[in-house]
mmCIF file of C-alpha atoms in Angstrom:
data_model
loop_
_atom_site.group_PDB
_atom_site.id
_atom_site.type_symbol
_atom_site.label_atom_id
_atom_site.label_comp_id
_atom_site.label_asym_id
_atom_site.label_seq_id
_atom_site.Cartn_x
_atom_site.Cartn_y
_atom_site.Cartn_z
ATOM 1 C CA MET A 5 4.776 -33.755 -1.061
ATOM 2 C CA HIS A 6 1.894 -33.994 1.597
ATOM 3 C CA ARG A 7 -0.500 -30.883 1.396
ATOM 4 C CA ILE A 8 -2.966 -29.627 3.906
ATOM 5 C CA PRO A 9 -6.263 -28.257 2.555
ATOM 6 C CA VAL A 10 -7.574 -24.863 3.779
ATOM 7 C CA PRO A 11 -10.873 -24.579 5.305
ATOM 8 C CA LEU A 12 -13.190 -22.172 3.416
ATOM 9 C CA ARG A 13 -13.917 -18.777 5.097
ATOM 10 C CA ARG A 14 -17.320 -17.473 5.018
ATOM 11 C CA PRO A 15 -17.064 -13.693 4.072
ATOM 12 C CA PRO A 16 -18.484 -11.330 6.849
ATOM 13 C CA THR A 17 -22.103 -10.115 6.361
ATOM 14 C CA PRO A 18 -22.425 -6.402 5.397
ATOM 15 C CA GLY A 19 -23.672 -4.246 8.118
ATOM 16 C CA PRO A 20 -26.797 -1.859 7.706
ATOM 17 C CA ARG A 21 -24.561 1.187 7.100
ATOM 18 C CA ARG A 22 -22.669 -0.672 4.296
ATOM 19 C CA LEU A 23 -25.822 -1.839 2.643
ATOM 20 C CA ALA A 24 -27.234 1.621 2.893
ATOM 21 C CA ARG A 25 -24.228 2.956 0.980
ATOM 22 C CA VAL A 26 -24.172 0.261 -1.477
ATOM 23 C CA LEU A 27 -27.824 0.020 -2.278
ATOM 24 C CA PRO A 28 -28.290 3.359 -4.480
ATOM 25 C CA THR A 29 -25.211 2.276 -6.576
ATOM 26 C CA LEU A 30 -26.778 -1.226 -7.162
ATOM 27 C CA LEU A 31 -29.932 0.501 -8.304
ATOM 28 C CA VAL A 32 -27.836 2.574 -10.845
ATOM 29 C CA LEU A 33 -26.251 -0.775 -12.015
ATOM 30 C CA GLY A 34 -29.709 -2.076 -12.738
ATOM 31 C CA VAL A 35 -30.196 0.866 -14.996
ATOM 32 C CA LEU A 36 -26.928 0.604 -16.646
ATOM 33 C CA HIS A 37 -27.512 -3.173 -17.201
ATOM 34 C CA GLY A 38 -30.603 -2.256 -19.325
ATOM 35 C CA CYS A 39 -28.296 -0.280 -21.413
ATOM 36 C CA ASN A 40 -25.881 -3.285 -21.810
ATOM 37 C CA ILE A 41 -23.321 -1.455 -19.659
ATOM 38 C CA LEU A 42 -21.604 -3.705 -16.899
ATOM 39 C CA ILE A 43 -19.529 -2.392 -14.055
ATOM 40 C CA PRO A 44 -17.224 -4.575 -12.007
ATOM 41 C CA ALA A 45 -18.961 -5.367 -8.692
ATOM 42 C CA SER A 46 -15.997 -4.894 -6.590
ATOM 43 C CA TYR A 47 -15.551 -1.337 -8.062
ATOM 44 C CA VAL A 48 -19.045 -0.408 -7.205
ATOM 45 C CA ILE A 49 -19.051 -1.808 -3.703
ATOM 46 C CA ASP A 50 -15.567 -0.988 -2.603
ATOM 47 C CA GLY A 51 -14.718 1.744 -4.965
ATOM 48 C CA THR A 52 -11.121 2.783 -5.813
ATOM 49 C CA GLY A 53 -8.121 2.284 -3.542
ATOM 50 C CA THR A 54 -5.305 -0.106 -2.662
ATOM 51 C CA VAL A 55 -5.296 -3.823 -1.644
ATOM 52 C CA ASP A 56 -2.485 -4.490 0.844
ATOM 53 C CA ALA A 57 -0.192 -7.398 0.396
ATOM 54 C CA GLU A 58 -1.068 -10.369 2.336
ATOM 55 C CA HIS A 59 2.400 -11.171 3.114
ATOM 56 C CA GLU A 60 5.696 -9.292 2.885
ATOM 57 C CA LEU A 61 8.657 -11.266 1.575
ATOM 58 C CA ASP A 62 12.007 -10.734 3.233
ATOM 59 C CA GLU A 63 14.530 -8.959 0.935
ATOM 60 C CA VAL A 64 16.682 -12.089 0.543
ATOM 61 C CA LYS A 65 17.574 -14.319 -2.308
ATOM 62 C CA THR A 66 14.626 -16.596 -2.890
ATOM 63 C CA LEU A 67 13.519 -19.793 -4.578
ATOM 64 C CA VAL A 68 10.214 -20.112 -6.236
ATOM 65 C CA PHE A 69 9.378 -23.798 -6.428
ATOM 66 C CA VAL A 70 6.432 -25.307 -8.241
ATOM 67 C CA ASP A 71 5.320 -28.925 -7.680
ATOM 68 C CA ASP A 72 2.772 -30.915 -9.565
ATOM 69 C CA THR A 73 2.581 -34.137 -7.630
ATOM 70 C CA THR A 74 -0.741 -35.243 -9.254
ATOM 71 C CA ASN A 75 0.460 -34.395 -12.900
ATOM 72 C CA VAL A 76 -2.406 -32.126 -13.804
ATOM 73 C CA LEU A 77 -0.269 -30.025 -15.921
ATOM 74 C CA PRO A 78 -0.380 -30.931 -19.734
ATOM 75 C CA ARG A 79 3.379 -30.272 -20.052
ATOM 76 C CA GLN A 80 5.883 -30.331 -17.207
ATOM 77 C CA VAL A 81 7.769 -27.347 -18.712
ATOM 78 C CA LEU A 82 4.920 -25.181 -17.556
ATOM 79 C CA LYS A 83 5.997 -25.786 -13.956
ATOM 80 C CA VAL A 84 9.412 -23.881 -14.848
ATOM 81 C CA ARG A 85 7.508 -21.190 -16.869
ATOM 82 C CA LEU A 86 5.201 -20.486 -14.046
ATOM 83 C CA ALA A 87 8.058 -20.304 -11.605
ATOM 84 C CA GLU A 88 10.335 -18.132 -13.715
ATOM 85 C CA SER A 89 7.305 -15.729 -14.267
ATOM 86 C CA ILE A 90 6.614 -15.282 -10.567
ATOM 87 C CA SER A 91 10.444 -14.965 -9.738
ATOM 88 C CA SER A 92 10.781 -12.297 -12.549
ATOM 89 C CA ALA A 93 7.864 -10.432 -11.388
ATOM 90 C CA LEU A 94 8.871 -10.435 -7.633
ATOM 91 C CA THR A 95 12.326 -8.940 -8.530
ATOM 92 C CA GLY A 96 10.663 -6.461 -11.098
ATOM 93 C CA TYR A 97 8.420 -5.217 -8.318
ATOM 94 C CA GLY A 98 11.466 -4.971 -5.982
ATOM 95 C CA LEU A 99 10.012 -7.471 -3.471
ATOM 96 C CA ILE A 100 13.097 -9.665 -3.539
ATOM 97 C CA PRO A 101 16.625 -8.725 -4.730
ATOM 98 C CA SER A 102 17.445 -11.924 -6.595
ATOM 99 C CA PHE A 103 16.264 -15.542 -7.110
ATOM 100 C CA VAL A 104 17.552 -18.934 -7.839
ATOM 101 C CA LYS A 105 16.781 -20.270 -11.283
ATOM 102 C CA PRO A 106 13.658 -22.480 -10.792
ATOM 103 C CA GLY A 107 14.593 -24.764 -13.524
ATOM 104 C CA ASP A 108 18.014 -25.683 -11.885
ATOM 105 C CA ALA A 109 16.322 -26.521 -8.546
ATOM 106 C CA MET A 110 13.635 -28.668 -10.227
ATOM 107 C CA ALA A 111 16.155 -30.511 -12.112
ATOM 108 C CA MET A 112 18.161 -31.165 -8.931
ATOM 109 C CA VAL A 113 15.070 -32.378 -7.129
ATOM 110 C CA ARG A 114 14.072 -34.564 -10.080
ATOM 111 C CA SER A 115 17.430 -36.197 -10.288
ATOM 112 C CA ARG A 116 17.263 -36.926 -6.532
ATOM 113 C CA ASP A 117 13.871 -38.482 -6.715
ATOM 114 C CA ARG A 118 14.851 -40.828 -9.389
ATOM 115 C CA SER A 119 17.650 -42.116 -7.247
ATOM 116 C CA GLY A 120 15.225 -42.496 -4.262
ATOM 117 C CA ASN A 121 16.433 -39.663 -2.198
ATOM 118 C CA PHE A 122 13.319 -37.630 -1.871
ATOM 119 C CA MET A 123 13.894 -34.106 -0.725
ATOM 120 C CA SER A 124 12.094 -32.107 1.942
ATOM 121 C CA MET A 125 11.433 -28.275 1.505
ATOM 122 C CA GLU A 126 14.143 -27.607 3.870
ATOM 123 C CA SER A 127 16.715 -29.670 2.091
ATOM 124 C CA ILE A 128 15.531 -28.055 -1.368
ATOM 125 C CA ALA A 129 16.227 -24.674 0.189
ATOM 126 C CA ARG A 130 19.558 -25.552 1.691
ATOM 127 C CA GLU A 131 20.820 -27.231 -1.523
ATOM 128 C CA SER A 132 19.823 -24.137 -3.491
ATOM 129 C CA GLY A 133 21.450 -21.828 -1.047
ATOM 130 C CA VAL A 134 18.454 -19.933 0.072
ATOM 131 C CA THR A 135 16.556 -19.464 3.435
ATOM 132 C CA GLN A 136 13.184 -18.232 1.916
ATOM 133 C CA LEU A 137 11.249 -20.591 -0.185
ATOM 134 C CA VAL A 138 7.863 -19.834 -2.003
ATOM 135 C CA PHE A 139 6.413 -23.448 -2.586
ATOM 136 C CA ILE A 140 3.576 -23.760 -4.935
ATOM 137 C CA GLU A 141 1.545 -26.914 -5.602
ATOM 138 C CA VAL A 142 -0.552 -27.072 -8.713
ATOM 139 C CA ASP A 143 -3.940 -28.539 -7.778
ATOM 140 C CA ALA A 144 -5.900 -27.959 -11.181
ATOM 141 C CA PHE A 145 -4.964 -26.842 -14.628
ATOM 142 C CA GLN A 146 -7.876 -27.133 -17.247
ATOM 143 C CA SER A 147 -6.565 -25.373 -20.218
ATOM 144 C CA SER A 148 -8.850 -27.181 -22.802
ATOM 145 C CA VAL A 149 -12.610 -27.281 -22.453
ATOM 146 C CA ARG A 150 -15.002 -29.017 -24.795
ATOM 147 C CA ASN A 151 -18.060 -26.877 -23.661
ATOM 148 C CA THR A 152 -17.665 -23.174 -24.825
ATOM 149 C CA GLN A 153 -19.621 -22.120 -21.866
ATOM 150 C CA LEU A 154 -16.683 -23.288 -19.562
ATOM 151 C CA ARG A 155 -13.509 -21.258 -19.144
ATOM 152 C CA PRO A 156 -9.923 -22.538 -18.855
ATOM 153 C CA ASN A 157 -9.091 -22.623 -15.140
ATOM 154 C CA ALA A 158 -6.330 -23.215 -12.837
ATOM 155 C CA ALA A 159 -5.871 -23.504 -9.004
ATOM 156 C CA CYS A 160 -2.806 -23.892 -6.707
ATOM 157 C CA SER A 161 -1.860 -23.903 -3.149
ATOM 158 C CA ILE A 162 0.976 -21.650 -1.806
ATOM 159 C CA ARG A 163 3.171 -21.424 1.417
ATOM 160 C CA VAL A 164 6.101 -19.393 2.062
ATOM 161 C CA MET A 165 8.908 -21.128 4.123
ATOM 162 C CA HIS A 166 11.660 -19.234 5.967
ATOM 163 C CA PHE A 167 14.071 -21.436 7.642
ATOM 164 C CA GLU A 168 15.837 -18.862 9.675
ATOM 165 C CA LYS A 169 12.453 -18.057 11.184
ATOM 166 C CA GLY A 170 11.351 -21.688 12.166
ATOM 167 C CA GLY A 171 9.739 -22.765 8.850
ATOM 168 C CA ARG A 172 6.355 -21.753 7.492
ATOM 169 C CA VAL A 173 5.773 -17.943 7.798
ATOM 170 C CA TYR A 174 2.730 -17.695 5.327
ATOM 171 C CA PRO A 175 -0.108 -18.255 5.741
ATOM 172 C CA ALA A 176 0.325 -17.486 9.382
ATOM 173 C CA ASP A 177 -3.340 -18.001 10.534
ATOM 174 C CA LEU A 178 -3.937 -21.450 12.374
ATOM 175 C CA SER A 179 -6.732 -23.407 10.808
ATOM 176 C CA ASP A 180 -8.897 -26.162 12.360
ATOM 177 C CA VAL A 181 -6.718 -28.942 11.053
ATOM 178 C CA GLY A 182 -4.700 -29.635 14.292
ATOM 179 C CA SER A 183 -1.424 -27.878 14.763
ATOM 180 C CA GLN A 184 -0.701 -27.457 10.979
ATOM 181 C CA VAL A 185 -1.225 -24.222 9.026
ATOM 182 C CA GLY A 186 -3.193 -24.342 5.880
ATOM 183 C CA ASP A 187 -1.873 -23.399 2.455
ATOM 184 C CA ARG A 188 -3.169 -20.271 0.690
ATOM 185 C CA VAL A 189 -5.186 -21.288 -2.310
ATOM 186 C CA VAL A 190 -5.400 -19.260 -5.484
ATOM 187 C CA GLU A 191 -7.832 -19.904 -8.307
ATOM 188 C CA VAL A 192 -7.950 -18.147 -11.608
ATOM 189 C CA GLN A 193 -9.905 -18.485 -14.962
ATOM 190 C CA LEU A 194 -9.860 -17.071 -18.507
ATOM 191 C CA ARG A 195 -12.667 -15.732 -20.497
ATOM 192 C CA GLU A 196 -14.391 -18.099 -22.842
ATOM 193 C CA VAL A 197 -12.014 -19.538 -25.356
ATOM 194 C CA ALA A 198 -13.231 -19.904 -29.075
ATOM 195 C CA PRO A 199 -13.600 -23.541 -30.125
ATOM 196 C CA GLU A 200 -11.333 -23.082 -32.909
ATOM 197 C CA ARG A 201 -8.376 -22.258 -30.607
ATOM 198 C CA ALA A 202 -8.590 -25.922 -29.369
ATOM 199 C CA ARG A 203 -7.972 -27.441 -32.885
ATOM 200 C CA SER A 204 -4.206 -26.864 -33.193
ATOM 201 C CA ALA A 205 -1.257 -27.590 -30.922
ATOM 202 C CA SER A 206 0.081 -24.134 -31.185
ATOM 203 C CA ASP A 207 -3.353 -22.526 -30.222
ATOM 204 C CA ARG A 208 -3.616 -24.917 -27.215
ATOM 205 C CA ARG A 209 -0.250 -23.843 -26.129
ATOM 206 C CA MET A 210 -1.015 -20.213 -26.410
ATOM 207 C CA VAL A 211 -3.995 -20.779 -24.129
ATOM 208 C CA GLU A 212 -1.742 -22.828 -21.607
ATOM 209 C CA GLN A 213 0.664 -19.874 -21.550
ATOM 210 C CA GLU A 214 -2.118 -17.462 -20.930
ATOM 211 C CA LEU A 215 -3.229 -19.539 -18.115
ATOM 212 C CA VAL A 216 0.245 -19.722 -16.615
ATOM 213 C CA MET A 217 0.451 -15.843 -16.732
ATOM 214 C CA LYS A 218 -2.973 -15.386 -15.083
ATOM 215 C CA LEU A 219 -2.032 -17.600 -12.366
ATOM 216 C CA SER A 220 1.529 -16.053 -12.002
ATOM 217 C CA ASN A 221 -0.031 -12.534 -11.687
ATOM 218 C CA ALA A 222 -2.509 -13.688 -9.114
ATOM 219 C CA ILE A 223 0.188 -15.165 -6.968
ATOM 220 C CA VAL A 224 2.408 -12.218 -7.120
ATOM 221 C CA LYS A 225 -0.477 -10.077 -6.052
ATOM 222 C CA LEU A 226 -0.359 -11.874 -2.608
ATOM 223 C CA PHE A 227 2.973 -10.177 -1.908
ATOM 224 C CA ARG A 228 2.527 -6.655 -3.187
ATOM 225 C CA ASP A 229 0.062 -3.759 -2.797
ATOM 226 C CA TYR A 230 -2.021 -3.205 -5.857
ATOM 227 C CA ASP A 231 -4.941 -1.060 -7.148
ATOM 228 C CA ARG A 232 -8.317 -2.607 -6.431
ATOM 229 C CA ILE A 233 -9.334 -2.514 -9.844
ATOM 230 C CA GLU A 234 -6.299 -2.469 -12.131
ATOM 231 C CA LEU A 235 -6.619 -0.947 -15.744
ATOM 232 C CA GLY A 236 -8.172 -3.497 -18.165
ATOM 233 C CA GLU A 237 -8.908 -6.092 -15.599
ATOM 234 C CA ASN A 238 -12.331 -7.762 -15.123
ATOM 235 C CA LEU A 239 -14.143 -5.539 -17.667
ATOM 236 C CA GLY A 240 -16.739 -6.638 -20.110
ATOM 237 C CA VAL A 241 -19.458 -9.372 -20.184
ATOM 238 C CA ARG A 242 -18.442 -12.489 -18.435
#
C-alpha cells in the first residue's frame, strides 16, 4: 500500500526562562557525571508528570493491522505478534473494548492478494466487521547487528482510520505534501546486544521478540496517558 512520508518537525527553541530554570540542574548533572551517575535528560528538563495521549481511540471494536510491503521483517510471523501485542495492550488499558484477531485479518488479505484481489484499508475494515482500523507499516527492523556499538532498532508508520468519520482521523495535522495527511512515525532501539546473542537462532529470535515488544509499547503510548519517566525506563549508560 502507498505510504506518505511525514516531514520532520524541528522542536521549539527553549525560551530564556526555561533555560534559566534548566541550567542549574544541568550543572548538577555535570558533577554527577564525574561520579559516574547518569540521570535521564528528559527527567531533568521536564521533571515528573504525565504525557497526554496523542489520540483517543473510539471505544469500539478495532482491528490492528500490520503490513510489511518491503519485507524488512526477518519472519512474517512477527507482523502477527506485533499486532496481537498492541491489540492486547489497548484492551488491557481499557482504550478499546475488543478487537479482531489480527492473524485472521492478515490471512484474509494474503489470500485475496494471491488471487489478485488487492484490498484497500476500507475493504479490510469492512470485511473484518469494524469501523476503526489502526494501520501500521513496518519501515525498518534491524534485530541483528555486526558492530557491537550499534543497537537493534525498528521503525514504523502509523495511521488510524475511522470509516464512520470519513477515513483518516490520526494524525490529524496537515503536512506540506498536498492534501494528504502524513503518517505518525515511531522509532525504537534496544540497548547494545552482546555478540554471543547473535550466534544461535534461539538467541536471535529472543532479540526479535524484545524489539517487537519495544515497538508495541511505543505505539500503545500514542493512545494513552503515561508517566513522563516510567519506572525502569531509559536508565543507565547508553
